[in-house]
Structure formats: structure tokens, C-alpha cells
XYZ file of C-alpha atoms in Angstrom:
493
model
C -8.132 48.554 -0.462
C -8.334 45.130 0.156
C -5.079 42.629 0.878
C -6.793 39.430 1.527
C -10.263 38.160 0.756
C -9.913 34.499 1.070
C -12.873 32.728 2.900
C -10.232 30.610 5.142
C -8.579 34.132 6.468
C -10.274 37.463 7.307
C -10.180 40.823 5.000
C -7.361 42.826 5.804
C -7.654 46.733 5.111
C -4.800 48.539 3.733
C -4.416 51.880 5.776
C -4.458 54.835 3.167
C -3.183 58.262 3.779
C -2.633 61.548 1.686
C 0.768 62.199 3.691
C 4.042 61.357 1.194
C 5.004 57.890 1.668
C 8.399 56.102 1.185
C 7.969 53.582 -0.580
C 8.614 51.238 2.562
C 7.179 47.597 1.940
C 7.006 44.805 4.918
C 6.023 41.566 5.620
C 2.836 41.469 7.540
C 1.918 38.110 9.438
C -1.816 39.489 8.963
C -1.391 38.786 5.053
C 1.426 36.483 4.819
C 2.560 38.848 2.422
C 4.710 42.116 1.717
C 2.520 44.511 1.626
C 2.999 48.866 1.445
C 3.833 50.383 4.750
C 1.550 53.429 5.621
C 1.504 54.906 8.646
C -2.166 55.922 10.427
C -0.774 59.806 11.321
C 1.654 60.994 8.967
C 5.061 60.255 9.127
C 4.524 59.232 12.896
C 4.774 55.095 13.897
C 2.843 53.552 17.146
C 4.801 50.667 17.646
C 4.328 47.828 20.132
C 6.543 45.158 21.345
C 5.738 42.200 23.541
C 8.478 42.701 26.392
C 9.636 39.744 28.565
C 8.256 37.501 31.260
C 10.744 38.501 34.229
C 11.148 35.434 36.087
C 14.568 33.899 35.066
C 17.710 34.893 33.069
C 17.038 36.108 29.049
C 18.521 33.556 27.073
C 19.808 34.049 23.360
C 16.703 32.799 22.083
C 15.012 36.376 23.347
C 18.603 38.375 22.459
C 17.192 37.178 18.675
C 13.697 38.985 18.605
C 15.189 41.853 20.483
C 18.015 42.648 18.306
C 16.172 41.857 15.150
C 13.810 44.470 15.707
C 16.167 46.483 17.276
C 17.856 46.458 13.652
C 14.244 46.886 12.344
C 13.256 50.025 14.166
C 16.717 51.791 13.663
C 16.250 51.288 9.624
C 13.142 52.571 10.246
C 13.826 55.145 12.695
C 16.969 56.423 11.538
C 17.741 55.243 7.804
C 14.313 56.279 6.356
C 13.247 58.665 9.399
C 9.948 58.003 10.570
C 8.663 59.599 14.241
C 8.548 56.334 16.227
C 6.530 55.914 19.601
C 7.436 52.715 20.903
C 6.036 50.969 23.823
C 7.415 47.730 25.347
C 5.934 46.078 28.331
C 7.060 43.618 30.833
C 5.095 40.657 32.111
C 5.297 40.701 35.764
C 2.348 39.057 36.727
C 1.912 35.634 35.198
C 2.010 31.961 36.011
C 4.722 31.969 35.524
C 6.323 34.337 37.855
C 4.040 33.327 40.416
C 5.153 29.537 40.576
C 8.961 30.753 40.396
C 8.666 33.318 42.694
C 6.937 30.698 45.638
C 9.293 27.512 44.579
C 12.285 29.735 44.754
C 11.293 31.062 48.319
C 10.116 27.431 49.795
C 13.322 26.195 48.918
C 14.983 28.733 50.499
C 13.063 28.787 53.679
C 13.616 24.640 53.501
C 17.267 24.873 53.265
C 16.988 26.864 55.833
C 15.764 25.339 58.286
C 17.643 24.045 60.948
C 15.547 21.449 62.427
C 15.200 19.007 59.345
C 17.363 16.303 59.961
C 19.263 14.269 56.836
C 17.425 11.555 56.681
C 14.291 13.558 56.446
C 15.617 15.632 53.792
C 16.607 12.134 52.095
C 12.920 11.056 52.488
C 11.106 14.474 51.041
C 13.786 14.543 48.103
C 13.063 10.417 47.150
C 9.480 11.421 47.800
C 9.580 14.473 45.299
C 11.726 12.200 42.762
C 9.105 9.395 42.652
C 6.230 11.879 42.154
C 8.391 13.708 39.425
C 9.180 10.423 37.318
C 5.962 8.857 38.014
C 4.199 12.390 36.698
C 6.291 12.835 33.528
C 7.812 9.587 32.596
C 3.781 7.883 33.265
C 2.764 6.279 30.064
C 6.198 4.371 29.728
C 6.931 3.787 33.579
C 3.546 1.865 33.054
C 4.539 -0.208 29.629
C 8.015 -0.332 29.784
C 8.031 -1.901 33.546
C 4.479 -1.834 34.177
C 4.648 -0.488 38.274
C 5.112 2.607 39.250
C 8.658 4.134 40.232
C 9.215 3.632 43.622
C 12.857 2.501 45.036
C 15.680 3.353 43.340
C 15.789 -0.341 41.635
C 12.731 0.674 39.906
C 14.372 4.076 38.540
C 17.331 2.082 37.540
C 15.532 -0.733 35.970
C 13.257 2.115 33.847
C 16.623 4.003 32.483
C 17.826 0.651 31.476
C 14.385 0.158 29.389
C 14.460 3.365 27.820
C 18.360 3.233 27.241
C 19.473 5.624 29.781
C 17.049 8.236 28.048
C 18.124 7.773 24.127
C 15.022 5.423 23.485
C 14.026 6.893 20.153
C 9.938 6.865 21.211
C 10.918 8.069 24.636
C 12.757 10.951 23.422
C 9.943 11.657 21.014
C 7.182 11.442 23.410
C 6.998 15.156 24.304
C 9.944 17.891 23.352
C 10.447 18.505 27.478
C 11.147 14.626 28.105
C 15.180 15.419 27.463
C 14.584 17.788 29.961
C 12.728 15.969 32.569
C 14.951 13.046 32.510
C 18.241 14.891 32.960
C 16.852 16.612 35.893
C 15.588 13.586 37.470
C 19.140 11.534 36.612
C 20.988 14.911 38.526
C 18.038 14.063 41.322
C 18.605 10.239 41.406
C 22.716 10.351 41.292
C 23.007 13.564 44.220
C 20.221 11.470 46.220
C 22.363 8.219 45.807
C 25.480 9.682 47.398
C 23.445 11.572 50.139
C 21.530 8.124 50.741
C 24.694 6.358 51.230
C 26.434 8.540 53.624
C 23.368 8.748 55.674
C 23.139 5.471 55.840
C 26.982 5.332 57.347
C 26.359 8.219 59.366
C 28.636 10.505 57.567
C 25.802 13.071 56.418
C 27.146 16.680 56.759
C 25.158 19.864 56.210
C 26.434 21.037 53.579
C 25.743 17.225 52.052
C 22.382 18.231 52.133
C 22.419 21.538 50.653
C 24.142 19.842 47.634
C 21.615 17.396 47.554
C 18.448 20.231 47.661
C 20.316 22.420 44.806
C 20.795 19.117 42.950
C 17.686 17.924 42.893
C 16.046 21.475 42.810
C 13.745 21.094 39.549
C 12.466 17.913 41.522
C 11.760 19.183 44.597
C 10.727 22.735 44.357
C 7.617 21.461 42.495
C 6.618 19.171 45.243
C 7.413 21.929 48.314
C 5.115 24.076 46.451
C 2.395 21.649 45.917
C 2.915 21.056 50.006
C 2.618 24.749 50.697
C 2.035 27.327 47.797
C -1.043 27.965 49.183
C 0.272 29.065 52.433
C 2.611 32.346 50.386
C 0.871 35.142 51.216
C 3.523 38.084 51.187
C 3.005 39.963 47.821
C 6.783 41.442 47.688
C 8.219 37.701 47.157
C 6.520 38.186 43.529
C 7.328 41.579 43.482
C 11.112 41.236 43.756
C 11.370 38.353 41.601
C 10.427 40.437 39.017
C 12.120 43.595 39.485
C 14.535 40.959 40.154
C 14.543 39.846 36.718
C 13.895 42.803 34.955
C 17.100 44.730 35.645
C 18.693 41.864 35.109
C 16.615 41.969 31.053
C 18.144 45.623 30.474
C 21.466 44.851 31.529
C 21.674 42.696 28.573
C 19.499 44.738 26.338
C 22.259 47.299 26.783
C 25.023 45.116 26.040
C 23.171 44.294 22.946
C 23.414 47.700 22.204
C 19.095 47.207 21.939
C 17.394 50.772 22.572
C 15.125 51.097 25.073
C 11.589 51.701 24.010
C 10.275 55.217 24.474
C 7.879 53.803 27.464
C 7.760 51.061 28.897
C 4.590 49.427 30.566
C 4.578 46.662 33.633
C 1.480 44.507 34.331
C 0.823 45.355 38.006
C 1.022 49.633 37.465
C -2.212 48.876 34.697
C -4.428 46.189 36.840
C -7.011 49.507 37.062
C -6.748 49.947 33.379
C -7.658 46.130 32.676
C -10.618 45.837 34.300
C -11.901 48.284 32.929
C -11.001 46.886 29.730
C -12.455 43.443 30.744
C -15.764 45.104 31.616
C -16.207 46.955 28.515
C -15.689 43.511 26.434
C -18.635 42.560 28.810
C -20.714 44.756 28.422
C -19.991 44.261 24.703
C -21.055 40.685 24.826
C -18.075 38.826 24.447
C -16.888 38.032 27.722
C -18.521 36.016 30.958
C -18.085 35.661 35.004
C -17.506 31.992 36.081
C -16.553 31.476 39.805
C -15.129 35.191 39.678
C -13.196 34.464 36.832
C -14.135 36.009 33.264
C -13.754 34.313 30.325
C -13.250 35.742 26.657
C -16.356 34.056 24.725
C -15.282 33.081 21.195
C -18.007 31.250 20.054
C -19.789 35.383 20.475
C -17.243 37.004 18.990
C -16.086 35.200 16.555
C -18.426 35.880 12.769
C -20.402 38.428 14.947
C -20.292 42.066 13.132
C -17.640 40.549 10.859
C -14.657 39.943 13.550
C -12.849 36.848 13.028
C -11.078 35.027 15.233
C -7.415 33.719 14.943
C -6.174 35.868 12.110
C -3.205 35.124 12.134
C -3.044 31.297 12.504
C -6.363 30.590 11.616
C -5.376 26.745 11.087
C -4.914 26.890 15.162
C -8.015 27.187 15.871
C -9.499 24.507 18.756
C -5.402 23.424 19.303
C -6.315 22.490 22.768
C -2.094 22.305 24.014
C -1.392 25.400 22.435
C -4.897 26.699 24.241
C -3.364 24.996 27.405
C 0.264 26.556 27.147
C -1.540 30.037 26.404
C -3.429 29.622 29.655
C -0.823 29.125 32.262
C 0.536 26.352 34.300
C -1.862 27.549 37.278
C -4.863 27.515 35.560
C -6.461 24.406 35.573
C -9.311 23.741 32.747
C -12.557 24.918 33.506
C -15.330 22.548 33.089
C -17.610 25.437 33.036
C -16.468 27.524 30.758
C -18.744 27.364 27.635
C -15.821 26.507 25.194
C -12.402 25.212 24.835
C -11.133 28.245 23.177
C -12.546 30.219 25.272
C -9.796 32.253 27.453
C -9.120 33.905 30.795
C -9.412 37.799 30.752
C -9.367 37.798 34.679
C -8.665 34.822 36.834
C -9.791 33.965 40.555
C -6.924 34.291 42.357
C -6.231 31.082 44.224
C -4.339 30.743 48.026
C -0.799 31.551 47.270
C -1.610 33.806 44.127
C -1.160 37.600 44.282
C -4.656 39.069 44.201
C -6.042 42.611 43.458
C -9.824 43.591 43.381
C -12.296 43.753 41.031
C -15.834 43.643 40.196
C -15.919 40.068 40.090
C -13.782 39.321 43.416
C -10.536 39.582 44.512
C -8.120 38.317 41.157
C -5.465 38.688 38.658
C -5.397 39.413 35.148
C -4.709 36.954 32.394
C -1.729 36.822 30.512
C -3.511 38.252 26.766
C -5.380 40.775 28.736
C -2.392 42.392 29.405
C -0.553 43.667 26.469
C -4.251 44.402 24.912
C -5.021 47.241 27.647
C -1.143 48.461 28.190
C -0.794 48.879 24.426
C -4.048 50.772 23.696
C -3.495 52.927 26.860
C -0.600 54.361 25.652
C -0.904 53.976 21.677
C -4.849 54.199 21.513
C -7.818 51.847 19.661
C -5.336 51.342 16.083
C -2.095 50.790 16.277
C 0.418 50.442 13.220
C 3.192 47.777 14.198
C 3.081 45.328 16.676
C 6.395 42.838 17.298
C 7.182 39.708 19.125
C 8.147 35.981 18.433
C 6.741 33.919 16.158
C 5.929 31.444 19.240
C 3.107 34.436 20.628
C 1.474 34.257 17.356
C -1.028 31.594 18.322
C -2.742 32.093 20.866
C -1.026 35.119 22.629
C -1.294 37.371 19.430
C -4.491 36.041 18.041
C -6.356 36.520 21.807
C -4.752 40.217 21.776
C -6.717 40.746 18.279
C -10.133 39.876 19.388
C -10.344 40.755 22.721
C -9.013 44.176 21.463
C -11.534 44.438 18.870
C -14.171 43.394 20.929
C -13.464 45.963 23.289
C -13.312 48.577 20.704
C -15.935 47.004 18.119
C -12.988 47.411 15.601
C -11.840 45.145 12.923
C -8.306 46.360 12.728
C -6.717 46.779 15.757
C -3.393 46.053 14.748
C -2.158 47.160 11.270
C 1.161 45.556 10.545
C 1.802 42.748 12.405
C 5.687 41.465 12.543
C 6.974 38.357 13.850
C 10.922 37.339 14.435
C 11.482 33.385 13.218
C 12.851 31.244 16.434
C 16.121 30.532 17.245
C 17.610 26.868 17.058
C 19.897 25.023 18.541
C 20.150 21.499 18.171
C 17.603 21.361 15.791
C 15.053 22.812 19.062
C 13.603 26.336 19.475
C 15.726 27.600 22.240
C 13.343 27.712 25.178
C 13.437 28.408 28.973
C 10.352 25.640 28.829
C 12.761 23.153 27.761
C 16.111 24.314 29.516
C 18.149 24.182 26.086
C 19.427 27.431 26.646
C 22.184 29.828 26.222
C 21.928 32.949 28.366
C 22.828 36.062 26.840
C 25.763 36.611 29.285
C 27.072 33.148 28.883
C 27.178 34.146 25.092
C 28.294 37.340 25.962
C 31.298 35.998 27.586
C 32.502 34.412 24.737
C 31.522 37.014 21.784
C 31.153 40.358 21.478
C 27.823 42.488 21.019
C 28.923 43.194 17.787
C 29.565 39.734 17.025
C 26.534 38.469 18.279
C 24.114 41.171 16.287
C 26.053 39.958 12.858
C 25.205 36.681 13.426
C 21.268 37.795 13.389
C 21.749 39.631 10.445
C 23.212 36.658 8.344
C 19.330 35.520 8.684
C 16.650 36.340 7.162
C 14.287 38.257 10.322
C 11.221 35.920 10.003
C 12.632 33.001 9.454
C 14.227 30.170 11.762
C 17.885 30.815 12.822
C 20.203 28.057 13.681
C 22.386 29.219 16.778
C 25.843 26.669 16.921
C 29.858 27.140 16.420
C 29.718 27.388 12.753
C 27.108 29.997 12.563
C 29.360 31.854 15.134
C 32.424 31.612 13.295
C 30.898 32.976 10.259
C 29.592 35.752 12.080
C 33.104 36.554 13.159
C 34.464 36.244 10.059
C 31.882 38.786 8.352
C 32.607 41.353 11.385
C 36.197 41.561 11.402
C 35.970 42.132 7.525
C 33.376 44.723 8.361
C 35.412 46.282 11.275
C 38.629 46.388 9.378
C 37.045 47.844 5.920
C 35.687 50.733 8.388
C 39.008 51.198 10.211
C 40.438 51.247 6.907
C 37.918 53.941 5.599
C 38.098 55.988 8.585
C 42.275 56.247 8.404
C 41.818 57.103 4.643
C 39.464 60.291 5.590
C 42.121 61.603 8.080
């Protein structure tokens, strides 16, 4: 049986089985469409969910996904009573991680050292600032006063020509720009004051610590450009992540989120995935560059009937979303033989944490990952597969086909189900663009149960708008639901 036959999306198989089914229907992002659910084995459900990237606090954005299908699986799981196997991993080798990880411990070793004096703290910082504005303010430091940002006249004569940051075409230029401009402001106004008192010879130490937190998201980028390349002590990446991830199931738990049955991290499975990678080339779809290998999509995709992107088909060739799915480290290849085409294992540059492999000494790219951890423990088909509707395209769609190819499959995934973002302020909340709530600054103000209500007022694949009035409602609707069961429960007595 058939779902979808349409020459613009690929053919979609509806799994059949002679087991009693329920009568369960679901949206599946394969189809755009509800379709039945039927299990591969039974009355037993492989499920998969894309787990976090552990490099900074989980925000409410990620409490959204979680607790949706959280909600999800326990209908599932308890309400209708299917044998769930469900397998989460966590990402803790990425880009990611790795550029956290060093910029967090070259600040640290710069604050502490002893022999920088203030004024050449003063001079890095101003250097770092003019590199930062210059990089991501470019196109209208150039029109709008046609030099490039170098005293602090210059900075204050740009904010003044793009109206201390409300210009409507500078705001619009890019979604970070917000971003990037309030962290260079907190740069330029902390660097003032520490300018000033170094220039009276009033500079204290802890003046200049102030300064370095202040103007951290400026200069961390620069120390690491300065010396990245010189990390070479694998536990600094390491304990950023286990760092990170305790801190993850601390608030999964008081979400009330179950834990998945097993959970799978990147660097216990770097074995697995190169075995994985060499299969896919051996299989034809995947090339060595430079001892990196690249997923080839131009091979893949119409070869044996696979298709590539299906689920976003009208991605397809999106070069930023192609960029973003790559990684901030990865630079773009002039040899690879496509644009789409997509790191399965990358060279692992000076500063990078590195593990061996046919192809040299590497890491494995971020798509790779969840491909081999979720067929190692759930097999070559798999029924459900969760995560954000922001991994669709290209996270998702690179899963698909590099799992296929490996497998010469044309279903790896049977039901796939994505949670709609969360908004706030009319933006997907995003640790990219540092509009976020963390889930223990929300936590501090409502309660688990509060928060979990306010998901449910939402439909689960659709966008969800997080601000005080949505909150409030929430309340509202929990307090009527706690007091109707208080109410019930003293009746029963």
C-alpha cells in the first residue's frame, strides 16, 4: 500500500501486519499526512529520538520537543499500551562542542594569567571588538560609513547610522544581527569604562575580569582563532559535555520527561560509524577527500529508486541550510564533487578531538551519528523517529539516505514525527540566536505542571508562541484541572 506517489516526493510504503491493530492514526512528516499506525513486530515500537547537543544550558525551546513527545510516548505507552523501545542519544562530539569547549578554556586560562597587564587586556579586547563588528556588521560598516570600524568614534558613529541597532534593514539583514549587536554594545560600553580608568591609572584586577566576562562573546572567538589549534587535551571536550549532559537530565526530570530505555553518546559508537561510513563506500555513495569522506548525492540520489530529501524535498541545493547542517568548523570544500554533498567523517584539524580510521586520524559528522547509534540498537527499519522540526532539513533528510544507502533500503524510517518550534517574540527560540529562556529560569517561576499545560494548549506540530499570556492561560487551565481532581479524589474517600 501506497501513501504518496507524487513525482515531486518519493513513494512511501505503508507497513502491513497480521497482528490486531488499534486503530492508532498519526501524522507522518514522510506524507504530510495522517496516516494508520502499524507497528513492524507486533504490538512492539522502536522508537528514536534525536537527544541534545551538550554544550550549554537546555532552554525552553528544547523543554517543548521533549515534553511533547514525552506526552506522545506515554499515550502511546500507557493509554493504548504498546511495548516501546526507545533510544535517545546525545551529541557529544560536534562543532559545536568543540568550539565551546576550547573558547571556554582559553578564556579561562587568559583570565588567568597573571602576567597580562590592563592595558594589554584593553588592547586584545578593542582588537577582538573591531574584528567582531567588522566580521558581522561588514556590508553596512562599508555603506553606512564606508571605512572599516576601528576607534571607538567609528563604532559610535555606525550605531548612530543604524539607529542604535533598530534600523529596520539592519535588523533584517540576518536573524543573529540583534544578537551580534547587543553583544558588541555590552563589549564597547565594559571596554569604555576599563579604557578610561586605565587611562587614569585606576585599573584594578578585578576591572579586568569584568571587562573579559563582558565582552566574552567578543573575545572568546578571537582567543580561539589565536590558539585553538594549540588545545590538545581531549578531557576539556570531554567534561564539557558530561558537563552539560547532567545538567540536560536534571531538567528532563523536573519536567517529569522519562528517560528513554537507552541512551546512546557519540564518542562510545566512533567504532560503530566507521564501519557504517565504509559500508556506504563500498556501496557507492560515499568518497575520501583529504581524509575526509563525503556522502555523494548526486550517486545516491534516483539510483535503485532512493530519493533524496524526503522530507523537505523543496530544500534541496539550500546552500545556508547545507552550511548550518555542516558545522561552524567545517569550512566548504572546493573539492568535494557537490554542494549537497555532506561530511560522513571529517579530518580532524589542530585543536579538534581526533580518533582513527581508515582514512586518517578524524571525527565523525554530525548526520553520521544518529544514523549508526539508532540502527545499532533498533536495527535496518525503524518505526518512529522524533525531533524538531528545525532537524528536518538537512539533519533528518541526510539520516534517510545515508541510512538507506548503507542498508540499500528505501524505508529506513517508518513514521517520522516532528514537534513545531517554539516562539518568542515572534523568533524560534534558539541558543544560535541567544533569545532564550532556560528551563530553570522558567522553572523558577512555574511549576512542571504548569509548564507541560502550556504545551498541551498547542497543537504538537505546529508553532507555539512562548510569552506571559500564554503562561497565564496555562495556569488558569491547571488550577481548574488540579482542583476538579482534588475535588474528585475527596469525593471517593
Amino acid at each position: 500500500m501506497m501513501s504518496s506517489n507524487s513525482s515531486n516526493r518519493p513513494v512511501w510504503n505503508q507497513p502491513e501486519s497480521t497482528y490486531p491493530q488499534t486503530g492508532l492514526k498519526v501524522f507522518n512528516s514522510l506524507t504530510k499526512s495522517k496516516v494508520p499506525f502499524v507497528p513492524r513486530e507486533g504490538n512492539n515500537v522502536s522508537w528514536y529520538g534525536c537527544g541534545p547537543t551538550v554544550y550549554d544550558a537546555a532552554h525552553m525551546g528544547h523543554a517543548c520537543s521533549y515534553v511533547t513527545f514525552d506526552i506522545i510516548r506515554r499515550i502511546m505507552e500507557d493509554y493504548i499500551g504498546y511495548d516501546m523501545s526507545v533510544v535517545m542519544n546525545i551529541t557529544d562530539v560536534d562543532d559545536k562542542v568543540i568550539l565551546r569547549a576550547r573558547q571556554k578554556y582559553l578564556l579561562k586560562q587568559y583570565q588567568d594569567d597573571a602576567s597580562l597587564s590592563p592595558e594589554q587586556v584593553v588592547g586584545d579586547v578593542t582588537a577582538a571588538f573591531n574584528e567582531y563588528v567588522n566580521k558581522h556588521f561588514k556590508d553596512f560598516v562599508e555603506s553606512r560609513i564606508g571605512k572599516k570600524v576601528a576607534t571607538s568614534e567609528d563604532w559610535k558613529e555606525f550605531v548612530a547610522a543604524v539607529d542604535q541597532g533598530k534600523d529596520a534593514a539592519f535588523v533584517a539583514s540576518d536573524e543573529k544581527t540583534p544578537m551580534h549587536y547587543n553583544a558588541a554594545s555590552t563589549a564597547f560600553w565594559a571596554l569604555s569604562v576599563a579604557r578610561l580608568h586605565v587611562s587614569e591609572g585606576k585599573a584594578r584586577p578585578d576591572e579586568m575580569l569584568t571587562l573579559t566576562n563582558s565582552a566574552e562573546d567578543v573575545l572568546s572567538p578571537w582567543l580561539d582563532r589565536q590558539h585553538g589549534a594549540e588545545v590538545t587535551d581531549q578531557r576539556i571536550f570531554r567534561d564539557l559535555a558530561a558537563f552539560w549532559e547532567k545538567d540536560f537530565f536534571e531538567d528532563m526530570d523536573a519536567l517529569n520527561v522519562r528517560r528513554p530505555h537507552v541512551l546512546t553518546r557519540v564518542s562510545e559508537f566512533v567504532d560503530d560509524i566507521v564501519r557504517f561510513v565504509q559500508r556506504i563506500i563500498d556501496n557507492g555513495y560515499a568518497y575520501e577527500v583529504d581524509g575526509s569522506v563525503y556522502f555523494d548525492v548526486g550517486a545516491f540520489d534516483g539510483k535503485n529508486d532512493h530519493f533524496y530529501a524526503k522530507l523537505e524535498p523543496n530544500s534541496k541545493g539550500n546552500s545556508r541550510l547545507l552550511a548550518d547542517g555542516e558545522g561552524s568548523l567545517t569550512k566548504e570544500e572546493l573539492n568535494k564533487r557537490s554542494l549537497s554533498d555532506f561530511a560522513l567523517w571529517k579530518m580532524s584539524k589542530p585543536g579538534e578531538p581526533r580518533w582513527p580510521s581508515p582514512w586518517g586520524e578524524g571525527r565523525p559528522g554530525w548526520h553520521i551519528e544518529c544514523s549508526v547509534m539508532a540502527s545499532e540498537i533498533l536495527g535496518a527499519q525503524i518505526d518512529v523517529h522524533v525531533g524538531g522540526i528545525d532537524l528536518a532539513f538537512p539533519h533528518h533528510d541526510n539520516e534517510l539516505c545515508q541510512s538507506e544507502a548503507h542498508f540499500e533500503n528505501h524505508q529506513w524510517v517508518n513514521y517520522f514525527m516532528h514537534a513545531g518550534h517554539l516562539n518568542i517574540e515572534g523568533l524560534k527560540m534558539s541558543k544560535s540566536l541567544k533569545n532564550f529562556i532556560t528551563i530553570k529560569e522558567a522553572l523558577n517561576k512555574y511549576s512542571s505542571r504548569q509548564i507541560r499545560t502550556l504545551f498541551l494548549l498547542s497543537q504538537w506540530n505546529k508553532p507555539l508562541f512562548f510569552d506571559a499570556k500564554s503562561m497565564e492561560e496555562a495556569i488558569v487551565i491547571e488550577k481548574s484541572l488540579s482542583n476538579f481532581f482534588a475535588n474528585t479524589t475527596a469525593l471517593l474517600r
